[in-house]
């Protein structure tokens, strides 16, 4: 699919949604300052030229690859002797963030327009949200009740999803999505040789390289992660169909659901168990793993009174 040069309207729409009170990035440029610059047509044309040249050359400047990582302690913790009690916030250069927002909008439109995104994906995409997931689940459960079946669900979480994405595989997925070669060439450069600088209270640490995953502070992270999952979900679906396991899938970024319906909970458990094993092994091929401690099984039954099924599923 052809990748056209960027338009003025794309940049003006993207920057109009930005909060003027956002924290300063490495370039010390607030959104309110950049909005004034963008309102000057000559300046806007120069910014558009930068964005178009990046794709023509397959290059993302090192200036935009640098970030600050601010370490903030999570509130109300008994102690702070473990890494999980802190929350990192990524701060990027503002001009680079604007260009990334425009690219993300264009990329979302392109891959959704050519039906590349897997239909079960409800997160990280425009016009899809937790509300859509709730409506879909409610419909599935109620349709099962109408047939006298119990709906069984297994929830899973992919551990360290964003930092674990494989750059090379992501580039191949972009090619598979039908994008121009220069687009995948751009992202091959965009994803590598990044540097960040830890900031903790008044301490600033030396720069270090970040050569894995996609930056969570970037507007491109949601769509890139969605694309990475798309190929995985198509392959997973194919494996389950070959095994003739009647399982439906819902995905919300790094959280997912297996759904099956049957009058027998034991049969449903068997379907969930087999699907979970296929999922675990396939994720390893994508350099990902499940966070088993977060895996749970839920049953939705219309029986009145106490419903306490025997759990014969061992994960």
CSV table of C-alpha atoms in Angstrom, one decimal:
chain,number,residue,atom,x,y,z
A,1,UNK,CA,0.0,0.0,0.0
A,2,UNK,CA,1.4,3.4,-1.0
A,3,UNK,CA,2.7,5.7,1.7
A,4,UNK,CA,1.9,9.3,0.7
A,5,UNK,CA,3.8,12.4,1.8
A,6,UNK,CA,2.5,13.9,5.0
A,7,UNK,CA,0.0,16.8,5.0
A,8,UNK,CA,-0.4,20.0,7.0
A,9,UNK,CA,-3.8,18.8,8.3
A,10,UNK,CA,-2.3,15.7,9.8
A,11,UNK,CA,0.1,17.7,12.0
A,12,UNK,CA,-2.4,20.3,13.0
A,13,UNK,CA,-4.9,17.7,14.0
A,14,UNK,CA,-2.3,15.7,16.0
A,15,UNK,CA,-0.9,18.8,17.9
A,16,UNK,CA,-4.4,20.1,18.7
A,17,UNK,CA,-5.0,17.1,21.0
A,18,UNK,CA,-1.8,17.6,23.0
A,19,UNK,CA,-1.9,18.8,26.6
A,20,UNK,CA,0.0,22.1,27.2
A,21,UNK,CA,0.8,21.0,30.8
A,22,UNK,CA,2.8,17.9,29.8
A,23,UNK,CA,6.2,17.5,31.6
A,24,UNK,CA,9.2,18.8,29.8
A,25,UNK,CA,11.3,16.3,27.7
A,26,UNK,CA,15.0,16.4,27.0
A,27,UNK,CA,14.5,19.3,24.5
A,28,UNK,CA,12.8,21.5,27.2
A,29,UNK,CA,10.0,22.3,24.7
A,30,UNK,CA,6.4,22.5,25.9
A,31,UNK,CA,3.5,21.6,23.6
A,32,UNK,CA,2.3,25.2,23.9
A,33,UNK,CA,5.6,26.4,22.5
A,34,UNK,CA,5.4,23.9,19.6
A,35,UNK,CA,1.8,24.9,18.8
A,36,UNK,CA,3.0,28.5,18.2
A,37,UNK,CA,5.8,27.1,15.9
A,38,UNK,CA,3.4,24.9,14.0
A,39,UNK,CA,1.0,27.9,13.4
A,40,UNK,CA,3.8,29.5,11.4
A,41,UNK,CA,3.3,27.9,7.9
A,42,UNK,CA,7.0,28.1,7.0
A,43,UNK,CA,8.0,26.3,10.2
A,44,UNK,CA,5.3,23.6,9.7
A,45,UNK,CA,6.5,23.0,6.2
A,46,UNK,CA,10.1,22.4,7.5
A,47,UNK,CA,8.7,19.9,10.1
A,48,UNK,CA,6.8,18.1,7.4
A,49,UNK,CA,9.9,18.0,5.3
A,50,UNK,CA,11.8,16.4,8.2
A,51,UNK,CA,9.1,13.7,8.6
A,52,UNK,CA,9.0,12.9,4.8
A,53,UNK,CA,12.8,12.8,4.6
A,54,UNK,CA,13.0,10.3,7.5
A,55,UNK,CA,10.9,7.9,5.4
A,56,UNK,CA,12.7,8.6,2.1
A,57,UNK,CA,16.1,7.9,3.8
A,58,UNK,CA,14.9,5.2,6.1
A,59,UNK,CA,16.3,7.0,9.1
A,60,UNK,CA,15.2,8.3,12.5
A,61,UNK,CA,17.6,10.9,13.9
A,62,UNK,CA,19.5,10.0,17.0
A,63,UNK,CA,18.3,13.3,18.5
A,64,UNK,CA,14.8,11.8,18.7
A,65,UNK,CA,16.0,8.5,20.0
A,66,UNK,CA,17.3,9.9,23.3
A,67,UNK,CA,15.0,10.0,26.3
A,68,UNK,CA,14.8,10.6,30.0
A,69,UNK,CA,13.5,7.8,32.3
A,70,UNK,CA,12.2,9.3,35.5
A,71,UNK,CA,11.9,6.8,38.4
A,72,UNK,CA,8.9,7.6,40.6
A,73,UNK,CA,8.1,5.6,43.8
A,74,UNK,CA,4.6,4.1,43.8
A,75,UNK,CA,2.5,5.6,46.7
A,76,UNK,CA,1.5,3.7,49.9
A,77,UNK,CA,4.0,0.9,49.7
A,78,UNK,CA,5.4,-0.6,53.0
A,79,UNK,CA,8.9,-0.7,51.6
A,80,UNK,CA,10.8,0.3,48.5
A,81,UNK,CA,13.4,-2.4,48.4
A,82,UNK,CA,12.1,-4.0,45.1
A,83,UNK,CA,12.0,-2.6,41.6
A,84,UNK,CA,8.3,-3.2,41.2
A,85,UNK,CA,7.6,-0.6,43.9
A,86,UNK,CA,8.8,2.1,41.4
A,87,UNK,CA,7.2,3.4,38.3
A,88,UNK,CA,9.3,4.6,35.3
A,89,UNK,CA,8.1,7.4,33.1
A,90,UNK,CA,9.6,8.0,29.7
A,91,UNK,CA,10.2,11.6,28.5
A,92,UNK,CA,10.9,12.1,24.8
A,93,UNK,CA,11.8,15.1,22.7
A,94,UNK,CA,8.6,17.0,21.9
A,95,UNK,CA,9.1,17.5,18.2
A,96,UNK,CA,9.9,13.8,17.8
A,97,UNK,CA,6.7,13.0,19.7
A,98,UNK,CA,4.6,15.1,17.3
A,99,UNK,CA,6.0,13.4,14.3
A,100,UNK,CA,5.5,10.0,16.0
A,101,UNK,CA,1.8,10.9,16.7
A,102,UNK,CA,1.3,11.7,13.0
A,103,UNK,CA,3.0,8.4,11.9
A,104,UNK,CA,0.9,6.4,14.4
A,105,UNK,CA,-2.3,7.9,13.1
A,106,UNK,CA,-1.3,7.1,9.5
A,107,UNK,CA,-0.1,3.6,10.3
A,108,UNK,CA,-3.3,2.8,12.2
A,109,UNK,CA,-5.5,3.9,9.3
A,110,UNK,CA,-3.4,2.0,6.8
A,111,UNK,CA,-3.4,-1.4,8.6
A,112,UNK,CA,-7.0,-1.2,9.6
A,113,UNK,CA,-8.1,-0.2,6.1
A,114,UNK,CA,-6.4,-3.2,4.6
A,115,UNK,CA,-7.9,-5.6,7.2
A,116,UNK,CA,-4.6,-6.7,8.5
A,117,UNK,CA,-5.4,-6.4,12.2
A,118,UNK,CA,-6.8,-9.6,13.8
A,119,UNK,CA,-10.6,-9.2,14.5
A,120,UNK,CA,-10.1,-10.3,18.2
A,121,UNK,CA,-7.9,-7.3,19.1
A,122,UNK,CA,-9.7,-4.7,21.1
A,123,UNK,CA,-6.8,-2.8,22.7
A,124,UNK,CA,-4.2,-0.3,21.4
A,125,UNK,CA,-6.4,0.6,18.5
A,126,UNK,CA,-8.7,3.5,17.6
A,127,UNK,CA,-12.4,3.0,18.0
A,128,UNK,CA,-11.9,0.0,20.2
A,129,UNK,CA,-11.9,0.1,24.0
A,130,UNK,CA,-12.7,-1.8,27.2
A,131,UNK,CA,-16.3,-0.9,26.5
A,132,UNK,CA,-16.2,-3.0,23.3
A,133,UNK,CA,-14.6,-5.9,25.2
A,134,UNK,CA,-17.3,-5.7,27.9
A,135,UNK,CA,-20.1,-5.7,25.2
A,136,UNK,CA,-18.5,-8.6,23.4
A,137,UNK,CA,-18.1,-10.7,26.6
A,138,UNK,CA,-21.7,-9.9,27.7
A,139,UNK,CA,-23.0,-11.1,24.3
A,140,UNK,CA,-21.0,-14.3,24.4
A,141,UNK,CA,-22.1,-15.2,27.9
A,142,UNK,CA,-25.8,-14.4,27.2
A,143,UNK,CA,-25.8,-16.4,23.9
A,144,UNK,CA,-24.3,-19.3,25.8
A,145,UNK,CA,-27.1,-19.1,28.4
A,146,UNK,CA,-29.7,-19.2,25.6
A,147,UNK,CA,-28.3,-22.5,24.5
A,148,UNK,CA,-28.1,-23.9,28.1
A,149,UNK,CA,-24.3,-23.8,28.2
A,150,UNK,CA,-21.8,-22.5,30.7
A,151,UNK,CA,-19.2,-20.0,29.4
A,152,UNK,CA,-15.7,-20.7,30.7
A,153,UNK,CA,-12.9,-18.2,30.4
A,154,UNK,CA,-9.2,-18.3,31.0
A,155,UNK,CA,-7.4,-15.0,31.4
A,156,UNK,CA,-3.7,-14.6,30.8
A,157,UNK,CA,-1.1,-11.9,30.8
A,158,UNK,CA,2.0,-11.6,28.7
A,159,UNK,CA,4.9,-10.8,31.0
A,160,UNK,CA,7.1,-7.7,30.1
A,161,UNK,CA,5.4,-7.4,26.8
A,162,UNK,CA,6.4,-4.0,25.6
A,163,UNK,CA,10.1,-4.3,26.5
A,164,UNK,CA,10.4,-7.8,24.9
A,165,UNK,CA,9.3,-7.2,21.3
A,166,UNK,CA,11.8,-8.5,18.7
A,167,UNK,CA,12.8,-5.7,16.4
A,168,UNK,CA,13.6,-8.0,13.4
A,169,UNK,CA,10.3,-9.8,13.6
A,170,UNK,CA,8.4,-6.5,13.9
A,171,UNK,CA,10.1,-5.3,10.7
A,172,UNK,CA,9.0,-8.4,8.9
A,173,UNK,CA,5.4,-8.0,10.2
A,174,UNK,CA,5.3,-4.5,8.8
A,175,UNK,CA,6.3,-5.9,5.4
A,176,UNK,CA,3.6,-8.5,5.7
A,177,UNK,CA,1.1,-5.8,6.4
A,178,UNK,CA,1.5,-4.6,2.8
A,179,UNK,CA,3.4,-1.4,3.5
A,180,UNK,CA,6.0,0.1,1.2
A,181,UNK,CA,9.6,-1.2,1.6
A,182,UNK,CA,10.7,2.3,2.7
A,183,UNK,CA,8.2,2.2,5.6
A,184,UNK,CA,9.7,-1.0,7.0
A,185,UNK,CA,13.2,0.4,6.3
A,186,UNK,CA,12.3,3.4,8.4
A,187,UNK,CA,11.1,1.3,11.3
A,188,UNK,CA,14.2,-0.9,11.1
A,189,UNK,CA,16.2,2.2,11.9
A,190,UNK,CA,13.6,3.8,14.2
A,191,UNK,CA,13.7,0.8,16.6
A,192,UNK,CA,17.4,0.5,17.2
A,193,UNK,CA,20.3,2.4,18.8
A,194,UNK,CA,18.1,4.2,21.4
A,195,UNK,CA,19.6,5.7,24.5
A,196,UNK,CA,18.1,6.8,27.8
A,197,UNK,CA,19.2,8.6,30.9
A,198,UNK,CA,17.9,7.5,34.4
A,199,UNK,CA,16.8,10.4,36.6
A,200,UNK,CA,16.1,9.5,40.3
A,201,UNK,CA,15.3,12.5,42.6
A,202,UNK,CA,18.3,14.8,42.0
A,203,UNK,CA,20.5,12.1,40.6
A,204,UNK,CA,21.2,11.8,36.9
A,205,UNK,CA,23.0,8.6,35.7
A,206,UNK,CA,25.1,8.2,32.5
A,207,UNK,CA,23.4,7.4,29.2
A,208,UNK,CA,22.9,3.8,28.4
A,209,UNK,CA,21.7,1.9,25.3
A,210,UNK,CA,18.1,0.5,25.0
A,211,UNK,CA,18.1,-2.1,22.4
A,212,UNK,CA,14.9,-4.1,23.1
A,213,UNK,CA,11.2,-3.5,23.0
A,214,UNK,CA,9.2,-0.4,21.9
A,215,UNK,CA,9.2,2.8,23.9
A,216,UNK,CA,6.2,3.1,26.2
A,217,UNK,CA,6.3,6.8,26.0
A,218,UNK,CA,5.9,6.9,22.3
A,219,UNK,CA,2.6,7.3,20.4
A,220,UNK,CA,3.8,4.5,18.1
A,221,UNK,CA,4.0,1.9,20.9
A,222,UNK,CA,0.2,0.9,20.8
A,223,UNK,CA,0.0,0.3,17.1
A,224,UNK,CA,3.4,-1.4,16.9
A,225,UNK,CA,2.5,-3.8,19.7
A,226,UNK,CA,-0.9,-4.4,18.1
A,227,UNK,CA,0.8,-5.3,14.8
A,228,UNK,CA,3.2,-7.6,16.7
A,229,UNK,CA,0.3,-9.4,18.3
A,230,UNK,CA,-1.7,-9.6,15.0
A,231,UNK,CA,0.7,-12.2,13.4
A,232,UNK,CA,0.8,-14.1,16.7
A,233,UNK,CA,-3.0,-14.3,17.0
A,234,UNK,CA,-3.4,-15.5,13.4
A,235,UNK,CA,-0.8,-18.3,14.0
A,236,UNK,CA,-2.4,-19.2,17.3
A,237,UNK,CA,-5.8,-19.4,15.7
A,238,UNK,CA,-4.5,-21.6,13.0
A,239,UNK,CA,-2.9,-24.0,15.5
A,240,UNK,CA,-6.2,-24.3,17.5
A,241,UNK,CA,-8.2,-24.9,14.4
A,242,UNK,CA,-5.9,-27.7,13.3
A,243,UNK,CA,-6.3,-29.3,16.7
A,244,UNK,CA,-10.1,-28.7,16.4
A,245,UNK,CA,-10.3,-26.9,19.8
A,246,UNK,CA,-13.5,-24.8,19.9
A,247,UNK,CA,-11.9,-21.7,21.5
A,248,UNK,CA,-12.6,-18.0,20.9
A,249,UNK,CA,-9.9,-15.4,21.6
A,250,UNK,CA,-10.1,-11.8,22.8
A,251,UNK,CA,-7.0,-9.7,23.1
A,252,UNK,CA,-6.5,-6.4,24.9
A,253,UNK,CA,-2.9,-5.4,24.3
A,254,UNK,CA,-0.9,-7.7,26.7
A,255,UNK,CA,-3.9,-9.3,28.3
A,256,UNK,CA,-6.0,-12.0,26.6
A,257,UNK,CA,-8.9,-14.3,27.0
A,258,UNK,CA,-9.7,-17.9,26.0
A,259,UNK,CA,-13.4,-18.5,25.8
A,260,UNK,CA,-15.3,-21.8,25.4
A,261,UNK,CA,-18.9,-22.9,25.9
A,262,UNK,CA,-20.2,-26.3,26.8
A,263,UNK,CA,-22.8,-28.0,29.1
A,264,UNK,CA,-19.9,-29.9,30.7
A,265,UNK,CA,-17.3,-27.9,32.7
A,266,UNK,CA,-14.9,-30.8,32.5
A,267,UNK,CA,-14.9,-30.6,28.7
A,268,UNK,CA,-14.5,-26.8,28.8
A,269,UNK,CA,-11.5,-27.3,31.2
A,270,UNK,CA,-9.9,-29.7,28.8
A,271,UNK,CA,-10.3,-27.2,25.9
A,272,UNK,CA,-8.8,-24.4,28.1
A,273,UNK,CA,-5.9,-26.6,29.2
A,274,UNK,CA,-4.9,-27.6,25.7
A,275,UNK,CA,-5.2,-24.0,24.4
A,276,UNK,CA,-3.1,-22.7,27.3
A,277,UNK,CA,-0.3,-25.1,26.5
A,278,UNK,CA,-0.4,-24.2,22.8
A,279,UNK,CA,-0.3,-20.5,23.8
A,280,UNK,CA,2.7,-21.0,26.1
A,281,UNK,CA,4.8,-22.8,23.6
A,282,UNK,CA,4.0,-20.4,20.7
A,283,UNK,CA,4.8,-17.4,22.8
A,284,UNK,CA,8.3,-18.7,23.3
A,285,UNK,CA,8.8,-18.6,19.6
A,286,UNK,CA,7.9,-14.9,19.7
A,287,UNK,CA,10.4,-14.3,22.5
A,288,UNK,CA,7.5,-13.8,25.0
A,289,UNK,CA,6.3,-15.6,28.1
A,290,UNK,CA,3.1,-15.8,30.1
A,291,UNK,CA,3.0,-14.4,33.6
A,292,UNK,CA,1.5,-17.6,35.1
A,293,UNK,CA,0.7,-16.0,38.5
A,294,UNK,CA,-1.9,-13.8,36.8
A,295,UNK,CA,-3.7,-16.6,35.0
A,296,UNK,CA,-7.3,-17.2,36.2
A,297,UNK,CA,-10.3,-19.2,35.2
A,298,UNK,CA,-13.9,-17.9,35.4
A,299,UNK,CA,-17.2,-19.6,34.8
A,300,UNK,CA,-20.5,-17.9,33.9
A,301,UNK,CA,-23.5,-20.1,34.7
A,302,UNK,CA,-27.2,-19.2,34.8
A,303,UNK,CA,-27.9,-21.6,37.7
A,304,UNK,CA,-29.5,-19.9,40.7
A,305,UNK,CA,-28.1,-20.5,44.2
A,306,UNK,CA,-24.6,-21.9,44.9
A,307,UNK,CA,-22.4,-22.6,41.9
A,308,UNK,CA,-19.1,-24.1,42.9
A,309,UNK,CA,-17.7,-26.2,40.1
A,310,UNK,CA,-14.8,-28.7,40.6
A,311,UNK,CA,-11.7,-27.2,39.1
A,312,UNK,CA,-10.0,-30.0,37.3
A,313,UNK,CA,-7.7,-27.8,35.2
A,314,UNK,CA,-4.1,-27.6,36.2
A,315,UNK,CA,-1.9,-25.0,34.4
